[in-house]
Short mmCIF file of C-alpha atoms and ligand atoms in Angstrom, two decimals:
data_model
loop_
_atom_site.label_atom_id
_atom_site.label_comp_id
_atom_site.label_asym_id
_atom_site.label_seq_id
_atom_site.Cartn_x
_atom_site.Cartn_y
_atom_site.Cartn_z
CA MET A 1 -27.55 -40.43 41.26
CA LYS A 2 -28.42 -43.87 39.89
CA LEU A 3 -25.25 -45.29 37.79
CA SER A 4 -27.33 -46.86 34.72
CA LEU A 5 -25.40 -50.05 33.80
CA GLU A 6 -28.30 -52.25 32.53
CA GLY A 7 -27.56 -54.73 30.26
CA LYS A 8 -24.01 -54.43 30.55
CA VAL A 9 -21.38 -57.76 30.55
CA ALA A 10 -18.84 -57.67 32.67
CA LEU A 11 -16.17 -59.92 33.92
CA VAL A 12 -14.24 -59.42 36.98
CA THR A 13 -11.42 -62.00 37.81
CA GLY A 14 -10.50 -62.77 41.13
CA GLY A 15 -14.19 -62.40 41.38
CA SER A 16 -14.27 -64.66 44.69
CA GLY A 17 -12.23 -62.79 46.72
CA ALA A 18 -13.31 -60.77 49.32
CA ILE A 19 -12.91 -57.71 47.26
CA GLY A 20 -13.95 -59.35 43.75
CA GLN A 21 -17.20 -60.64 45.31
CA GLN A 22 -18.53 -57.46 46.63
CA VAL A 23 -17.81 -55.94 43.32
CA CYS A 24 -19.71 -58.82 42.20
CA LEU A 25 -22.94 -57.66 43.76
CA TYR A 26 -22.55 -53.95 43.48
CA LEU A 27 -22.11 -54.67 39.33
CA ASN A 28 -25.41 -56.79 39.39
CA ARG A 29 -27.53 -54.76 41.85
CA ALA A 30 -26.29 -51.88 39.06
CA GLY A 31 -28.05 -53.84 36.06
CA VAL A 32 -24.72 -55.64 35.09
CA LYS A 33 -24.71 -59.17 34.01
CA VAL A 34 -21.61 -60.35 35.76
CA ILE A 35 -19.40 -63.44 35.33
CA GLY A 36 -17.19 -63.72 38.32
CA ALA A 37 -13.88 -65.42 37.54
CA SER A 38 -11.94 -67.70 40.06
CA VAL A 39 -9.60 -70.19 39.72
CA PRO A 40 -9.51 -73.57 38.71
CA PHE A 41 -7.61 -75.18 41.41
CA ASP A 42 -9.80 -73.57 44.05
CA LEU A 43 -13.33 -75.28 43.35
CA GLU A 44 -13.95 -74.38 46.92
CA SER A 45 -13.91 -70.34 46.02
CA ALA A 46 -15.79 -70.40 43.11
CA GLU A 47 -18.37 -72.39 45.55
CA ILE A 48 -17.94 -69.51 48.21
CA LEU A 49 -19.14 -66.89 45.26
CA ARG A 50 -22.04 -68.91 43.86
CA ARG A 51 -23.30 -68.95 47.84
CA GLU A 52 -22.80 -65.63 48.31
CA ALA A 53 -24.30 -64.48 45.20
CA MET A 54 -27.44 -66.75 46.06
CA ASP A 55 -27.40 -65.61 49.62
CA ALA A 56 -27.87 -62.08 48.02
CA GLY A 57 -30.48 -62.81 45.47
CA ILE A 58 -28.90 -62.20 42.87
CA GLU A 59 -27.53 -64.72 39.58
CA ILE A 60 -23.89 -64.47 39.20
CA ASP A 61 -22.52 -67.12 36.73
CA VAL A 62 -18.77 -68.33 37.53
CA VAL A 63 -16.11 -69.28 35.81
CA ALA A 64 -13.03 -70.95 36.43
CA PHE A 65 -9.42 -70.36 35.04
CA ASP A 66 -5.87 -69.49 35.77
CA ALA A 67 -5.78 -65.37 35.22
CA ALA A 68 -1.97 -65.97 34.99
CA ASP A 69 -2.41 -67.87 31.77
CA PHE A 70 -2.33 -65.96 28.65
CA GLU A 71 -4.45 -69.47 26.71
CA ASP A 72 -6.26 -70.73 30.11
CA THR A 73 -8.07 -66.92 30.04
CA GLY A 74 -8.11 -66.37 25.95
CA ASN A 75 -10.12 -69.47 25.94
CA ALA A 76 -12.36 -68.70 29.21
CA ILE A 77 -13.19 -65.13 27.45
CA ALA A 78 -13.96 -66.71 24.07
CA GLY A 79 -16.61 -69.26 25.51
CA ILE A 80 -17.59 -66.28 27.68
CA LYS A 81 -18.16 -64.00 24.53
CA GLU A 82 -19.86 -67.36 22.43
CA LYS A 83 -22.43 -66.96 25.47
CA TYR A 84 -23.01 -63.61 26.34
CA GLY A 85 -21.84 -61.91 22.50
CA ARG A 86 -19.63 -59.39 24.43
CA ILE A 87 -18.07 -58.39 26.97
CA ASP A 88 -18.29 -54.43 28.24
CA ILE A 89 -16.30 -54.27 31.47
CA LEU A 90 -13.39 -56.08 32.82
CA VAL A 91 -12.48 -55.45 35.94
CA ASN A 92 -9.04 -57.15 37.20
CA CYS A 93 -9.24 -58.08 40.89
CA ALA A 94 -6.99 -61.22 40.88
CA GLY A 95 -4.46 -60.64 43.34
CA ILE A 96 -2.17 -62.27 45.62
CA THR A 97 0.69 -61.71 48.15
CA ARG A 98 3.57 -63.74 49.35
CA ASP A 99 4.88 -62.13 51.92
CA ALA A 100 9.27 -62.39 52.57
CA PRO A 101 11.80 -59.97 53.25
CA LEU A 102 13.77 -59.53 49.66
CA ARG A 103 16.66 -61.29 51.49
CA LYS A 104 14.78 -64.45 51.79
CA MET A 105 12.44 -64.13 48.99
CA THR A 106 12.45 -67.06 46.81
CA ASN A 107 12.29 -66.83 42.63
CA HIS A 108 8.89 -68.41 43.12
CA GLN A 109 7.45 -66.23 45.37
CA TRP A 110 8.32 -63.42 42.79
CA GLN A 111 7.09 -65.03 40.00
CA GLN A 112 4.11 -66.37 41.46
CA VAL A 113 3.27 -62.45 42.69
CA MET A 114 3.99 -61.06 38.92
CA GLY A 115 2.04 -64.00 37.52
CA VAL A 116 -1.51 -63.33 39.24
CA ASN A 117 -0.77 -59.49 39.95
CA LEU A 118 0.57 -58.20 36.64
CA ASN A 119 0.55 -60.90 33.77
CA SER A 120 -2.90 -61.35 34.23
CA MET A 121 -4.04 -57.75 33.42
CA PHE A 122 -2.03 -58.33 29.94
CA ASN A 123 -4.01 -61.92 29.90
CA SER A 124 -7.24 -60.67 30.04
CA ALA A 125 -7.67 -57.01 28.95
CA ARG A 126 -5.60 -58.53 25.82
CA HIS A 127 -8.23 -60.76 24.70
CA VAL A 128 -11.15 -58.20 25.58
CA VAL A 129 -10.12 -54.77 24.85
CA GLU A 130 -10.86 -55.36 20.53
CA GLY A 131 -14.19 -56.25 21.05
CA MET A 132 -14.65 -53.03 23.51
CA VAL A 133 -13.04 -50.88 20.77
CA GLU A 134 -15.18 -52.44 18.08
CA HIS A 135 -18.60 -51.78 20.01
CA GLY A 136 -16.85 -48.23 20.96
CA TRP A 137 -18.03 -48.35 24.77
CA GLY A 138 -16.00 -50.45 27.61
CA ARG A 139 -14.73 -49.73 31.01
CA ILE A 140 -11.33 -51.48 32.69
CA VAL A 141 -10.40 -51.41 36.19
CA ASN A 142 -7.76 -52.67 37.46
CA VAL A 143 -7.16 -52.99 41.18
CA SER A 144 -3.39 -51.80 42.84
CA SER A 145 -2.71 -51.20 46.01
CA VAL A 146 -1.90 -48.67 48.39
CA ASN A 147 1.69 -50.47 48.71
CA GLY A 148 2.42 -50.29 45.39
CA GLN A 149 2.30 -46.84 45.69
CA ARG A 150 4.48 -45.93 48.29
CA GLY A 151 5.85 -49.78 49.19
CA GLN A 152 5.99 -51.65 52.19
CA PHE A 153 8.38 -53.82 53.93
CA GLY A 154 8.39 -57.53 52.98
CA GLN A 155 6.43 -57.04 49.85
CA THR A 156 8.73 -56.00 47.17
CA ASN A 157 7.06 -58.36 44.67
CA TYR A 158 4.01 -57.33 45.86
CA SER A 159 4.74 -53.43 45.72
CA ALA A 160 6.39 -53.88 42.25
CA SER A 161 3.18 -55.62 40.47
CA LYS A 162 0.64 -53.16 42.11
CA ALA A 163 3.11 -50.12 41.07
CA GLY A 164 3.36 -51.56 37.14
CA VAL A 165 -0.72 -52.39 37.72
CA HIS A 166 -0.82 -48.15 37.65
CA GLY A 167 1.65 -48.28 34.53
CA PHE A 168 -0.44 -50.29 32.47
CA THR A 169 -3.59 -48.69 32.90
CA MET A 170 -1.85 -45.35 32.04
CA ALA A 171 -0.76 -46.64 28.98
CA LEU A 172 -3.81 -48.37 27.75
CA ALA A 173 -5.81 -45.47 28.99
CA GLN A 174 -4.35 -43.36 25.99
CA GLU A 175 -4.32 -46.21 23.70
CA VAL A 176 -8.46 -46.05 23.84
CA ALA A 177 -9.41 -43.28 25.10
CA ARG A 178 -10.99 -42.02 21.48
CA LYS A 179 -12.98 -44.92 21.37
CA GLY A 180 -14.54 -44.70 24.14
CA VAL A 181 -13.05 -47.06 26.37
CA THR A 182 -11.34 -45.97 29.88
CA VAL A 183 -8.80 -47.39 31.69
CA ASN A 184 -8.24 -46.72 35.44
CA THR A 185 -6.88 -48.62 38.50
CA VAL A 186 -8.79 -48.69 41.98
CA ALA A 187 -5.83 -48.38 44.52
CA PRO A 188 -7.09 -49.69 47.78
CA GLY A 189 -5.41 -49.53 51.42
CA TYR A 190 -5.46 -52.17 54.08
CA ILE A 191 -8.90 -53.83 53.48
CA ASP A 192 -10.36 -55.94 56.73
CA SER A 193 -9.85 -58.94 54.83
CA PRO A 194 -8.41 -63.00 54.44
CA MET A 195 -5.37 -60.79 53.25
CA ILE A 196 -4.52 -58.65 56.15
CA GLN A 197 -5.86 -61.28 58.55
CA ALA A 198 -2.32 -63.01 57.57
CA VAL A 199 -0.27 -60.58 58.53
CA PRO A 200 0.60 -60.57 62.16
CA GLU A 201 -1.68 -58.87 64.78
CA LYS A 202 1.45 -56.84 66.11
CA ILE A 203 2.08 -54.82 62.32
CA ARG A 204 -1.86 -55.01 61.87
CA GLU A 205 -2.26 -53.31 64.94
CA SER A 206 0.20 -50.86 64.40
CA ILE A 207 -1.24 -50.10 60.82
CA LEU A 208 -4.49 -49.42 61.84
CA GLY A 209 -3.00 -46.62 64.04
CA ASP A 210 -2.00 -45.07 60.95
CA ILE A 211 -4.87 -44.92 59.15
CA PRO A 212 -6.71 -41.35 59.72
CA VAL A 213 -10.72 -43.03 59.32
CA GLY A 214 -9.87 -45.04 62.46
CA ARG A 215 -10.70 -48.37 60.41
CA PHE A 216 -9.94 -51.21 57.94
CA GLY A 217 -11.81 -50.95 55.26
CA GLN A 218 -14.82 -52.77 53.56
CA PRO A 219 -14.22 -54.43 50.42
CA ARG A 220 -17.75 -52.76 49.30
CA ASP A 221 -15.55 -49.72 49.83
CA ILE A 222 -13.52 -50.50 46.96
CA ALA A 223 -16.36 -51.90 45.20
CA ALA A 224 -18.37 -48.86 45.18
CA ALA A 225 -15.56 -46.79 43.75
CA ILE A 226 -14.96 -49.71 41.30
CA THR A 227 -18.86 -49.33 40.01
CA PHE A 228 -18.85 -45.28 39.89
CA LEU A 229 -15.85 -45.32 37.58
CA CYS A 230 -17.16 -48.89 35.42
CA SER A 231 -20.71 -45.96 35.08
CA PRO A 232 -21.01 -43.94 32.37
CA GLN A 233 -21.55 -41.22 34.27
CA ALA A 234 -17.45 -41.60 34.67
CA SER A 235 -16.83 -41.27 31.00
CA PHE A 236 -14.26 -38.33 31.06
CA ILE A 237 -12.24 -40.43 33.70
CA THR A 238 -9.54 -42.33 32.00
CA GLY A 239 -6.09 -43.21 32.87
CA ALA A 240 -6.79 -42.12 36.81
CA GLN A 241 -5.46 -43.91 40.26
CA ILE A 242 -8.11 -43.59 42.72
CA PRO A 243 -6.74 -44.51 46.31
CA VAL A 244 -9.56 -46.30 48.84
CA ASN A 245 -7.88 -46.18 51.80
CA GLY A 246 -9.04 -44.20 54.56
CA GLY A 247 -6.20 -41.47 54.23
CA TYR A 248 -3.58 -43.47 54.98
CA TYR A 249 -1.54 -42.31 52.26
CA MET A 250 -2.43 -39.34 50.71
CA GLY A 251 0.40 -38.48 47.73
CA HIS A 252 0.49 -40.00 44.08
N1 LIG B 301 10.17 -51.73 58.94
C1 LIG B 301 11.35 -52.01 59.40
N2 LIG B 301 11.73 -53.18 59.94
C2 LIG B 301 10.94 -54.21 60.27
C3 LIG B 301 9.79 -53.76 59.63
C4 LIG B 301 9.22 -52.43 59.25
N3 LIG B 301 8.30 -52.77 58.86
N4 LIG B 301 9.06 -55.13 59.69
C5 LIG B 301 10.14 -55.83 60.54
N5 LIG B 301 11.53 -55.43 60.29
C6 LIG B 301 12.53 -56.09 61.10
C7 LIG B 301 11.96 -57.07 61.81
O1 LIG B 301 11.89 -56.26 63.19
C8 LIG B 301 13.36 -57.45 62.26
O2 LIG B 301 14.37 -56.77 63.02
P1 LIG B 301 15.28 -57.73 63.43
O3 LIG B 301 15.89 -58.94 62.31
O4 LIG B 301 16.68 -56.10 63.55
O5 LIG B 301 15.52 -58.69 64.06
C9 LIG B 301 13.58 -57.87 60.71
O6 LIG B 301 13.19 -56.72 59.74
C10 LIG B 301 13.18 -59.18 60.34
O7 LIG B 301 11.74 -59.26 60.30
P2 LIG B 301 11.06 -60.28 60.58
O8 LIG B 301 11.21 -61.28 61.25
O9 LIG B 301 9.60 -59.64 60.89
O10 LIG B 301 10.81 -60.84 59.20
P3 LIG B 301 10.12 -62.37 59.03
O11 LIG B 301 10.88 -62.97 57.69
O12 LIG B 301 9.76 -63.27 59.90
O13 LIG B 301 8.49 -61.85 58.45
C11 LIG B 301 7.49 -60.14 56.79
C12 LIG B 301 8.37 -60.44 57.53
C13 LIG B 301 6.86 -61.63 56.63
C14 LIG B 301 7.19 -59.51 55.60
C15 LIG B 301 6.13 -59.32 57.69
O14 LIG B 301 7.46 -58.41 58.69
C16 LIG B 301 5.13 -59.68 57.62
O15 LIG B 301 4.44 -60.29 57.72
N6 LIG B 301 5.16 -57.85 57.86
C17 LIG B 301 3.73 -57.34 57.04
C18 LIG B 301 3.76 -57.24 55.94
C19 LIG B 301 2.18 -56.46 55.24
O16 LIG B 301 2.14 -55.31 55.49
N7 LIG B 301 2.03 -57.28 54.12
C20 LIG B 301 0.79 -56.40 53.82
C21 LIG B 301 -0.40 -57.60 53.27
S1 LIG B 301 -1.78 -57.14 53.23
C22 LIG B 301 -1.53 -56.13 51.69
O17 LIG B 301 -0.91 -56.54 50.62
C23 LIG B 301 -3.44 -55.68 50.73
C24 LIG B 301 -3.08 -54.54 50.67
O18 LIG B 301 -2.77 -54.49 49.20
C25 LIG B 301 -2.52 -53.57 51.57
#
């Protein structure tokens, strides 16, 4: 099955992260003009995204803005629309961890995670959804986490934000279902990425032992699911949360 996304324009927040980069590459290979968003205070990550794209022989426009900031996001999206005319696909990949048991968690750690993981989704969707509705076609994919489905020791902030991601998805999916716009969530399990490398080795090894397929996921495993959800072939899937976790968690 060839996924036909020729000529669509996509914005991928967190485009310079491990998963975001692969999403940019996959969408581009499916014919999408991709704008990968990185953060303005991390110019190194923008450069990495540009280099990755160049190495893969593809063209990605990199725009730097703070996805946790409503106005900054709005200004960046206005600039993208001016340049490309519209945004057909929005993939919300921006996400961070600030792990600590609640008894040690600071207000700053809580607010940072809520800002990047949860508020960013509102900030970007609020600025693109109207255009999608006007065009009668759109795809929004939000990245949550298995830890938003089952909770994780040391992640009250992250688990709450990622559970919130899917609540947002289900509500918005209902609001735009009649307008040709689908809204879905992809819930990654433990993916081979810097985020996992930051977990103490002993805990990492024990998590690996609990993954039935016997390996950590690869960023491309997530990118493939997201690309499918963005395709016209997925037009009857909306408000869904697709787990991509190697069997680590099989509940809802
Ligand atoms: N279950 C039950 N008890 C646990 C536990 C667990 N999973 N982990 C630790 N504990 C216990 C410890 O044994 C310790 O007990 P005692 O006080 O009796 O000795 C107590 O809780 C305190 O634990 P720590 O000393 O480890 O506390 P810490 O402050 O040093 O570290 C932590 C806490 C930073 C959260 C650390 O446990 C940790 O990094 N855990 C892993 C968190 C994790 O998996 N994050 C996922 C990141 S990847 C990701 O998020 C991507 C995705 O979407 C999947």
